Amino acid sequence: MFVVVRSELEVSAVDGAPLVSSKTPQYGGDAGKAIARVKPHWARMGITRVANLTGLDRIGIPVVMVCRPNARSLAVSQGKGTDMDAAIASGLMESVELYHAEHIELPLKLGSMAELSHSHSFAEIDRLPRVAGEQFTRDLVTLWIEGTDLISHEGRWLPFECVRANFTVPAPPGSGYFDCSSNGLASGGSYDEAIHHAICEVVERDATALWNRLPSAQRRSTGVDLGSAPDGPCRDVLEKLKRADFRVAGWETTSDIGVPAFFCLIADQRDRKSHHGIGAAAHPVPEIALLKALIEAAQVRTTYVSGARDDLQPEEYREAYRENRHRLAERLLSEHSPDRRIAAAENVGIVSNLGWLINRLQAARVTEVVAVDLSKEDIGLPVVKVVIPGLEGPDDHGGYVPGERARRTLGAAL
């Protein structure tokens, strides 16, 4: 059953009970404030409705979709949370991020590295995530955008392709060489919070790409004992999944960077051919990282049930595809050995966490963390795109090209 959130944000739950506003760690500690900040800009960003998808599945973890029919990327964004306000805030902020990356109004430069290098400081272009296709050269004429390196605090020029989320055609000149995705695109209650979310996402994608390339024996050793999760939101989510007859497994994917990261899988025990849910997350606090991965897995499962997201392909609903996915999930579950416990760590706040994240990146031989401020003054919502040369990009698409870190992981496994 869909429950539509109108532009006045009048929300009712599936069972008719009122929705209670509560705290969420994602957006300034208050989901209600995040929703209120976005509300005046719905029309400009093309948001037509927010639909509650929770009741389409039996898990009970709040999931919503936010519709933007005229989007230049995904017309449907998802949101999830431990309560409905958190889920709505999550979905709205994802839409906010995409809108800003679709409508970039910052100055761009058209030219090649060869002709611009005398007057422009470029990021470490050779260490950026690539996609399959032709080889990038210094003579390629393309568009560039400037960001700020958070380590040196100096300007760095990036390929525009690494920052934009406008996927309309034809693509800008010189496209098709670098990862063009929403990886590292984030918003928050403040600029620092947006940067924090963005770095955590880039670290998560890097960690997942490396973990996916580990041999089975090493992946087995990363299994997490979910029973070691402390009392609180993680336990509540795990209990909901258990009551709904889902098998849940988690793995710690933390890389040499040292930022806690997890990958979670949920499998329906009532219907082996139904869609699984997977989720991944990274955060300085292990419990928060695990919680984010768990609720993302529930969101992915509910998204498949709804069928509403516009990047889902028809073959993903065919029996052969689902059977193959089931076999892959069963193999992962058979390799799972719950040897690791959830470590305890205090959440010391955004600013302290941000400093710690950058220190961890530097210790792992990262020399640049480039942030592009996409915020629009007349909207007033902090939105950034963070690009970290040297880290792996998303590996969940056919064009992924393993970078130096992934090749090193594969080499060590041989």
Tab-separated table of C-alpha atoms in Angstrom:
chain	number	residue	atom	x	y	z
A	1	MET	CA	0.000	0.000	0.000
A	2	PHE	CA	1.325	3.475	-0.864
A	3	VAL	CA	0.883	6.404	1.448
A	4	VAL	CA	1.598	9.670	-0.352
A	5	VAL	CA	3.257	12.576	1.403
A	6	ARG	CA	1.723	15.675	-0.183
A	7	SER	CA	3.551	18.949	-0.502
A	8	GLU	CA	2.149	19.955	2.894
A	9	LEU	CA	3.980	16.922	4.369
A	10	GLU	CA	0.812	15.492	5.845
A	11	VAL	CA	1.855	11.916	6.577
A	12	SER	CA	-0.171	8.987	7.826
A	13	ALA	CA	1.083	5.513	8.571
A	14	VAL	CA	-0.108	2.388	6.785
A	15	ASP	CA	-2.076	1.259	9.813
A	16	GLY	CA	-3.543	4.707	10.441
A	17	ALA	CA	-1.413	5.429	13.507
A	18	PRO	CA	0.297	8.817	13.704
A	19	LEU	CA	3.976	9.059	12.817
A	20	VAL	CA	6.223	10.235	15.612
A	21	SER	CA	9.099	12.611	14.904
A	22	SER	CA	12.354	11.293	16.321
A	23	LYS	CA	16.103	11.766	16.261
A	24	THR	CA	18.341	10.421	13.530
A	25	PRO	CA	22.155	10.503	13.360
A	26	GLN	CA	22.201	11.351	9.657
A	27	TYR	CA	21.068	14.956	9.318
A	28	GLY	CA	22.009	17.262	12.131
A	29	GLY	CA	20.462	14.910	14.697
A	30	ASP	CA	16.906	15.890	13.806
A	31	ALA	CA	15.060	14.348	10.855
A	32	GLY	CA	12.161	16.746	11.331
A	33	LYS	CA	14.440	19.734	10.777
A	34	ALA	CA	15.907	18.135	7.652
A	35	ILE	CA	12.410	17.611	6.223
A	36	ALA	CA	11.429	21.198	7.039
A	37	ARG	CA	14.545	22.597	5.330
A	38	VAL	CA	13.769	20.767	2.087
A	39	LYS	CA	10.024	21.476	2.034
A	40	PRO	CA	10.180	25.002	0.532
A	41	HIS	CA	12.242	23.715	-2.411
A	42	TRP	CA	10.111	20.758	-3.530
A	43	ALA	CA	8.766	22.492	-6.637
A	44	ARG	CA	12.138	23.792	-7.786
A	45	MET	CA	13.766	20.373	-7.432
A	46	GLY	CA	10.851	18.650	-9.130
A	47	ILE	CA	9.742	16.583	-6.126
A	48	THR	CA	6.126	15.588	-6.707
A	49	ARG	CA	5.551	13.084	-3.925
A	50	VAL	CA	7.013	10.835	-1.245
A	51	ALA	CA	5.506	7.368	-1.021
A	52	ASN	CA	5.726	5.027	1.959
A	53	LEU	CA	6.800	1.608	0.607
A	54	THR	CA	7.154	-0.082	3.996
A	55	GLY	CA	3.884	-2.008	3.806
A	56	LEU	CA	4.770	-3.623	0.471
A	57	ASP	CA	7.062	-6.002	2.359
A	58	ARG	CA	6.678	-7.676	5.726
A	59	ILE	CA	9.928	-6.556	7.384
A	60	GLY	CA	8.586	-3.313	8.855
A	61	ILE	CA	11.735	-1.200	8.489
A	62	PRO	CA	10.573	2.196	7.121
A	63	VAL	CA	11.380	2.704	3.420
A	64	VAL	CA	10.129	5.515	1.192
A	65	MET	CA	10.575	6.630	-2.383
A	66	VAL	CA	10.840	10.240	-3.536
A	67	CYS	CA	9.635	10.980	-7.077
A	68	ARG	CA	11.154	13.591	-9.412
A	69	PRO	CA	9.699	12.780	-12.853
A	70	ASN	CA	11.859	15.347	-14.703
A	71	ALA	CA	15.138	14.347	-13.067
A	72	ARG	CA	18.303	14.295	-15.144
A	73	SER	CA	19.441	11.132	-13.365
A	74	LEU	CA	17.219	8.811	-11.319
A	75	ALA	CA	13.576	9.863	-11.228
A	76	VAL	CA	13.049	7.806	-8.054
A	77	SER	CA	15.219	8.066	-4.939
A	78	GLN	CA	14.994	5.795	-1.907
A	79	GLY	CA	15.091	6.616	1.769
A	80	LYS	CA	15.337	4.392	4.811
A	81	GLY	CA	15.596	4.784	8.550
A	82	THR	CA	14.764	3.355	11.926
A	83	ASP	CA	11.562	5.416	11.907
A	84	MET	CA	9.441	7.096	9.258
A	85	ASP	CA	10.771	10.615	9.769
A	86	ALA	CA	14.327	9.340	9.337
A	87	ALA	CA	13.344	7.475	6.175
A	88	ILE	CA	11.638	10.561	4.698
A	89	ALA	CA	14.638	12.746	5.533
A	90	SER	CA	16.953	10.171	3.958
A	91	GLY	CA	14.962	10.021	0.726
A	92	LEU	CA	14.534	13.773	0.446
A	93	MET	CA	18.220	14.449	1.027
A	94	GLU	CA	19.188	11.919	-1.641
A	95	SER	CA	16.934	13.810	-4.049
A	96	VAL	CA	18.513	17.097	-2.942
A	97	GLU	CA	21.991	15.718	-3.658
A	98	LEU	CA	21.071	14.501	-7.123
A	99	TYR	CA	19.330	17.754	-8.031
A	100	HIS	CA	22.423	19.764	-7.121
A	101	ALA	CA	24.723	17.456	-9.097
A	102	GLU	CA	22.346	17.599	-12.072
A	103	HIS	CA	22.304	21.406	-12.102
A	104	ILE	CA	25.888	22.494	-11.497
A	105	GLU	CA	26.381	26.234	-12.057
A	106	LEU	CA	30.039	26.492	-11.032
A	107	PRO	CA	32.653	27.721	-13.537
A	108	LEU	CA	33.986	25.033	-15.902
A	109	LYS	CA	37.074	24.986	-18.093
A	110	LEU	CA	37.255	23.296	-21.481
A	111	GLY	CA	40.683	22.105	-22.498
A	112	SER	CA	43.311	19.426	-22.092
A	113	MET	CA	45.697	18.863	-19.208
A	114	ALA	CA	48.557	19.551	-21.585
A	115	GLU	CA	47.361	23.065	-22.377
A	116	LEU	CA	46.004	23.992	-18.931
A	117	SER	CA	48.660	22.533	-16.633
A	118	HIS	CA	50.795	25.687	-16.712
A	119	SER	CA	48.062	27.631	-14.937
A	120	HIS	CA	45.892	25.007	-13.228
A	121	SER	CA	46.642	22.583	-10.378
A	122	PHE	CA	45.112	19.227	-11.226
A	123	ALA	CA	44.211	16.445	-8.811
A	124	GLU	CA	46.048	13.136	-9.189
A	125	ILE	CA	44.252	12.251	-12.398
A	126	ASP	CA	46.145	8.977	-12.878
A	127	ARG	CA	44.716	7.694	-9.573
A	128	LEU	CA	41.039	8.437	-10.280
A	129	PRO	CA	38.603	5.506	-10.807
A	130	ARG	CA	38.349	4.642	-14.508
A	131	VAL	CA	35.750	2.885	-16.625
A	132	ALA	CA	36.296	0.444	-19.442
A	133	GLY	CA	36.914	2.051	-22.820
A	134	GLU	CA	39.506	4.262	-24.384
A	135	GLN	CA	42.587	5.372	-22.467
A	136	PHE	CA	42.618	8.912	-21.077
A	137	THR	CA	45.535	11.081	-22.253
A	138	ARG	CA	46.819	14.524	-21.305
A	139	ASP	CA	45.835	15.754	-24.758
A	140	LEU	CA	42.146	14.917	-24.387
A	141	VAL	CA	39.944	17.996	-24.497
A	142	THR	CA	37.316	17.755	-21.779
A	143	LEU	CA	35.511	19.814	-19.134
A	144	TRP	CA	37.128	20.499	-15.746
A	145	ILE	CA	35.750	21.731	-12.413
A	146	GLU	CA	37.629	23.050	-9.390
A	147	GLY	CA	37.422	21.639	-5.880
A	148	THR	CA	39.415	22.079	-2.676
A	149	ASP	CA	41.853	19.529	-1.338
A	150	LEU	CA	40.959	19.060	2.341
A	151	ILE	CA	44.526	18.049	3.173
A	152	SER	CA	46.506	20.895	1.591
A	153	HIS	CA	43.538	23.319	1.500
A	154	GLU	CA	44.531	24.225	-2.056
A	155	GLY	CA	42.462	24.229	-5.237
A	156	ARG	CA	42.450	21.117	-7.412
A	157	TRP	CA	40.854	20.680	-10.831
A	158	LEU	CA	38.908	17.479	-11.523
A	159	PRO	CA	37.295	16.050	-14.651
A	160	PHE	CA	33.720	17.355	-14.673
A	161	GLU	CA	32.674	13.762	-15.340
A	162	CYS	CA	33.727	12.815	-11.783
A	163	VAL	CA	31.364	15.371	-10.269
A	164	ARG	CA	28.223	15.732	-12.382
A	165	ALA	CA	25.090	13.593	-12.127
A	166	ASN	CA	23.414	14.903	-15.268
A	167	PHE	CA	23.056	11.751	-17.362
A	168	THR	CA	21.121	13.258	-20.247
A	169	VAL	CA	22.481	12.728	-23.753
A	170	PRO	CA	24.560	13.715	-25.532
A	171	ALA	CA	27.241	13.680	-22.823
A	172	PRO	CA	29.633	16.636	-22.500
A	173	PRO	CA	32.808	16.550	-24.622
A	174	GLY	CA	35.552	14.224	-23.431
A	175	SER	CA	33.204	11.964	-21.449
A	176	GLY	CA	33.509	8.213	-20.982
A	177	TYR	CA	36.886	7.906	-19.227
A	178	PHE	CA	36.196	8.253	-15.499
A	179	ASP	CA	33.628	6.935	-13.027
A	180	CYS	CA	30.526	9.106	-13.391
A	181	SER	CA	28.283	8.210	-10.457
A	182	SER	CA	26.827	9.525	-7.219
A	183	ASN	CA	29.682	8.007	-5.193
A	184	GLY	CA	30.838	10.695	-2.745
A	185	LEU	CA	27.809	12.914	-3.352
A	186	ALA	CA	26.322	13.910	-0.009
A	187	SER	CA	24.355	16.485	1.929
A	188	GLY	CA	23.975	17.253	5.600
A	189	GLY	CA	22.836	19.648	8.262
A	190	SER	CA	26.155	21.482	7.849
A	191	TYR	CA	29.011	21.576	5.354
A	192	ASP	CA	31.186	19.454	7.684
A	193	GLU	CA	28.422	16.888	8.044
A	194	ALA	CA	28.016	16.658	4.267
A	195	ILE	CA	31.788	16.125	3.896
A	196	HIS	CA	31.654	13.456	6.610
A	197	HIS	CA	28.889	11.523	4.839
A	198	ALA	CA	30.665	11.834	1.492
A	199	ILE	CA	34.011	10.524	2.763
A	200	CYS	CA	32.317	7.608	4.515
A	201	GLU	CA	30.564	6.635	1.283
A	202	VAL	CA	33.761	6.733	-0.798
A	203	VAL	CA	35.572	4.680	1.862
A	204	GLU	CA	32.668	2.188	1.906
A	205	ARG	CA	32.750	1.687	-1.884
A	206	ASP	CA	36.520	1.221	-1.786
A	207	ALA	CA	36.275	-1.294	1.062
A	208	THR	CA	33.507	-3.265	-0.670
A	209	ALA	CA	35.431	-3.414	-3.961
A	210	LEU	CA	38.507	-4.765	-2.158
A	211	TRP	CA	36.481	-7.242	-0.085
A	212	ASN	CA	34.781	-8.574	-3.231
A	213	ARG	CA	38.197	-9.528	-4.567
A	214	LEU	CA	39.299	-11.522	-1.533
A	215	PRO	CA	39.486	-15.300	-1.874
A	216	SER	CA	36.750	-17.286	-0.127
A	217	ALA	CA	38.945	-18.273	2.813
A	218	GLN	CA	39.731	-14.654	3.631
A	219	ARG	CA	36.121	-13.534	3.226
A	220	ARG	CA	35.055	-16.302	5.596
A	221	SER	CA	37.306	-14.875	8.296
A	222	THR	CA	35.545	-11.494	8.067
A	223	GLY	CA	32.159	-12.831	9.197
A	224	VAL	CA	30.521	-10.884	12.022
A	225	ASP	CA	28.725	-12.249	15.064
A	226	LEU	CA	25.596	-10.107	14.864
A	227	GLY	CA	24.664	-11.265	18.359
A	228	SER	CA	27.497	-9.087	19.635
A	229	ALA	CA	25.699	-5.916	18.529
A	230	PRO	CA	24.896	-3.724	21.539
A	231	ASP	CA	21.359	-3.101	22.675
A	232	GLY	CA	19.735	-0.342	20.690
A	233	PRO	CA	18.819	0.306	17.037
A	234	CYS	CA	20.938	-2.535	15.601
A	235	ARG	CA	19.308	-5.095	17.862
A	236	ASP	CA	15.859	-3.698	17.057
A	237	VAL	CA	16.463	-4.021	13.301
A	238	LEU	CA	17.860	-7.539	13.689
A	239	GLU	CA	14.809	-8.542	15.721
A	240	LYS	CA	12.456	-7.232	13.017
A	241	LEU	CA	14.290	-9.247	10.371
A	242	LYS	CA	14.184	-12.357	12.548
A	243	ARG	CA	10.435	-12.023	13.172
A	244	ALA	CA	9.901	-11.638	9.428
A	245	ASP	CA	11.783	-14.927	8.775
A	246	PHE	CA	14.839	-13.453	7.121
A	247	ARG	CA	18.271	-14.927	7.428
A	248	VAL	CA	20.786	-12.173	8.139
A	249	ALA	CA	24.552	-12.271	7.760
A	250	GLY	CA	27.177	-9.580	8.085
A	251	TRP	CA	30.833	-9.252	7.183
A	252	GLU	CA	33.374	-6.672	8.293
A	253	THR	CA	34.896	-5.167	5.155
A	254	THR	CA	37.170	-2.677	6.927
A	255	SER	CA	40.230	-2.066	4.759
A	256	ASP	CA	43.748	-0.891	5.576
A	257	ILE	CA	42.272	2.598	5.983
A	258	GLY	CA	40.842	1.429	9.301
A	259	VAL	CA	37.388	3.027	9.040
A	260	PRO	CA	34.809	0.459	10.238
A	261	ALA	CA	32.868	-0.916	7.254
A	262	PHE	CA	30.304	-3.696	6.889
A	263	PHE	CA	28.466	-5.622	4.187
A	264	CYS	CA	25.115	-7.233	5.046
A	265	LEU	CA	22.890	-9.752	3.273
A	266	ILE	CA	19.269	-10.610	4.095
A	267	ALA	CA	17.627	-13.683	2.572
A	268	ASP	CA	13.915	-14.555	2.639
A	269	GLN	CA	13.477	-17.978	4.250
A	270	ARG	CA	9.824	-18.269	3.165
A	271	ASP	CA	10.490	-17.867	-0.563
A	272	ARG	CA	13.936	-18.809	-1.845
A	273	LYS	CA	13.293	-17.172	-5.231
A	274	SER	CA	12.341	-13.787	-3.867
A	275	HIS	CA	14.825	-10.941	-4.033
A	276	HIS	CA	17.576	-10.654	-1.469
A	277	GLY	CA	18.691	-7.415	0.090
A	278	ILE	CA	22.287	-6.250	0.365
A	279	GLY	CA	23.699	-3.200	2.070
A	280	ALA	CA	27.088	-1.702	2.866
A	281	ALA	CA	28.240	1.242	4.959
A	282	ALA	CA	31.253	2.791	6.657
A	283	HIS	CA	31.401	5.083	9.684
A	284	PRO	CA	33.899	5.882	12.460
A	285	VAL	CA	31.521	4.194	14.934
A	286	PRO	CA	31.144	0.448	14.152
A	287	GLU	CA	27.583	0.216	15.481
A	288	ILE	CA	26.427	3.070	13.244
A	289	ALA	CA	28.155	1.548	10.208
A	290	LEU	CA	26.461	-1.807	10.856
A	291	LEU	CA	23.047	-0.179	11.372
A	292	LYS	CA	23.339	1.699	8.084
A	293	ALA	CA	24.300	-1.493	6.232
A	294	LEU	CA	21.369	-3.413	7.734
A	295	ILE	CA	18.706	-0.850	6.908
A	296	GLU	CA	20.143	-0.393	3.416
A	297	ALA	CA	19.744	-4.150	2.861
A	298	ALA	CA	16.085	-3.822	3.877
A	299	GLN	CA	15.712	-0.844	1.532
A	300	VAL	CA	17.179	-2.772	-1.416
A	301	ARG	CA	14.816	-5.679	-0.785
A	302	THR	CA	11.784	-3.349	-0.575
A	303	THR	CA	12.894	-1.495	-3.696
A	304	TYR	CA	12.817	-4.757	-5.665
A	305	VAL	CA	9.382	-5.544	-4.254
A	306	SER	CA	8.060	-2.141	-5.338
A	307	GLY	CA	9.721	-2.274	-8.770
A	308	ALA	CA	9.569	1.523	-8.879
A	309	ARG	CA	13.219	2.493	-9.249
A	310	ASP	CA	13.995	3.397	-12.839
A	311	ASP	CA	17.425	1.733	-13.015
A	312	LEU	CA	16.023	-1.749	-12.354
A	313	GLN	CA	16.226	-3.930	-15.449
A	314	PRO	CA	13.462	-6.341	-16.622
A	315	GLU	CA	15.843	-9.330	-16.503
A	316	GLU	CA	16.286	-8.802	-12.759
A	317	TYR	CA	12.737	-10.105	-12.331
A	318	ARG	CA	13.139	-13.163	-14.528
A	319	GLU	CA	13.412	-16.590	-12.936
A	320	ALA	CA	16.862	-17.382	-14.334
A	321	TYR	CA	18.330	-14.165	-12.957
A	322	ARG	CA	16.771	-14.645	-9.533
A	323	GLU	CA	17.939	-18.263	-9.413
A	324	ASN	CA	21.493	-17.190	-10.190
A	325	ARG	CA	21.363	-14.503	-7.525
A	326	HIS	CA	20.032	-17.058	-5.068
A	327	ARG	CA	22.993	-19.350	-5.740
A	328	LEU	CA	25.434	-16.491	-5.225
A	329	ALA	CA	23.751	-15.547	-1.949
A	330	GLU	CA	23.780	-19.154	-0.742
A	331	ARG	CA	27.484	-19.381	-1.513
A	332	LEU	CA	28.149	-16.252	0.511
A	333	LEU	CA	26.053	-17.526	3.398
A	334	SER	CA	27.829	-20.895	3.344
A	335	GLU	CA	31.164	-19.078	3.614
A	336	HIS	CA	30.006	-17.008	6.572
A	337	SER	CA	31.760	-17.716	9.847
A	338	PRO	CA	30.706	-15.374	12.675
A	339	ASP	CA	34.138	-14.893	14.186
A	340	ARG	CA	34.300	-11.126	14.627
A	341	ARG	CA	32.505	-9.118	17.266
A	342	ILE	CA	31.184	-5.582	16.958
A	343	ALA	CA	33.773	-3.252	18.474
A	344	ALA	CA	32.680	-0.453	20.769
A	345	ALA	CA	33.527	3.163	19.969
A	346	GLU	CA	32.242	6.522	21.120
A	347	ASN	CA	30.639	8.904	18.635
A	348	VAL	CA	32.698	12.025	19.355
A	349	GLY	CA	30.903	14.296	16.906
A	350	ILE	CA	31.140	15.355	13.268
A	351	VAL	CA	34.167	17.660	13.504
A	352	SER	CA	36.302	15.210	15.491
A	353	ASN	CA	35.182	12.291	13.316
A	354	LEU	CA	36.045	14.271	10.191
A	355	GLY	CA	39.568	14.967	11.398
A	356	TRP	CA	39.992	11.307	12.289
A	357	LEU	CA	38.764	10.186	8.850
A	358	ILE	CA	41.267	12.402	7.047
A	359	ASN	CA	44.078	11.172	9.312
A	360	ARG	CA	43.163	7.570	8.531
A	361	LEU	CA	43.182	8.294	4.799
A	362	GLN	CA	46.605	9.923	5.021
A	363	ALA	CA	47.957	6.938	6.956
A	364	ALA	CA	46.812	4.743	4.030
A	365	ARG	CA	48.881	6.837	1.573
A	366	VAL	CA	46.017	9.019	0.362
A	367	THR	CA	47.439	12.449	-0.448
A	368	GLU	CA	44.326	14.283	-1.692
A	369	VAL	CA	40.690	14.484	-0.588
A	370	VAL	CA	39.051	16.853	-3.056
A	371	ALA	CA	35.688	18.395	-2.192
A	372	VAL	CA	33.511	20.343	-4.636
A	373	ASP	CA	30.910	22.517	-2.902
A	374	LEU	CA	27.710	22.165	-4.942
A	375	SER	CA	25.547	24.154	-2.524
A	376	LYS	CA	23.298	26.823	-4.015
A	377	GLU	CA	23.090	30.060	-2.055
A	378	ASP	CA	19.399	30.594	-2.781
A	379	ILE	CA	18.543	27.096	-1.503
A	380	GLY	CA	20.901	26.985	1.470
A	381	LEU	CA	21.328	23.207	1.768
A	382	PRO	CA	24.937	21.975	2.114
A	383	VAL	CA	25.761	19.561	-0.746
A	384	VAL	CA	29.236	18.342	-1.714
A	385	LYS	CA	30.919	15.908	-4.036
A	386	VAL	CA	34.075	14.335	-2.621
A	387	VAL	CA	36.608	12.621	-4.882
A	388	ILE	CA	39.520	10.711	-3.306
A	389	PRO	CA	42.245	9.811	-5.822
A	390	GLY	CA	43.705	6.375	-5.120
A	391	LEU	CA	40.553	4.769	-3.726
A	392	GLU	CA	38.481	2.283	-5.716
A	393	GLY	CA	35.241	3.410	-7.303
A	394	PRO	CA	31.959	1.446	-7.284
A	395	ASP	CA	32.471	-2.071	-8.660
A	396	ASP	CA	28.797	-2.982	-9.143
A	397	HIS	CA	28.680	-2.266	-12.895
A	398	GLY	CA	30.162	-3.809	-16.028
A	399	GLY	CA	32.448	-0.868	-16.766
A	400	TYR	CA	34.393	-1.088	-13.507
A	401	VAL	CA	38.160	-1.136	-13.989
A	402	PRO	CA	40.182	-2.319	-10.942
A	403	GLY	CA	42.520	0.368	-9.672
A	404	GLU	CA	45.885	0.024	-7.994
A	405	ARG	CA	44.451	-1.047	-4.634
A	406	ALA	CA	42.213	-3.733	-6.161
A	407	ARG	CA	45.073	-5.044	-8.317
A	408	ARG	CA	47.261	-5.210	-5.232
A	409	THR	CA	44.565	-7.165	-3.382
A	410	LEU	CA	44.227	-9.586	-6.285
A	411	GLY	CA	48.005	-9.979	-6.498
A	412	ALA	CA	48.312	-10.724	-2.791
A	413	ALA	CA	45.669	-13.445	-3.128
A	414	LEU	CA	47.628	-15.315	-5.823
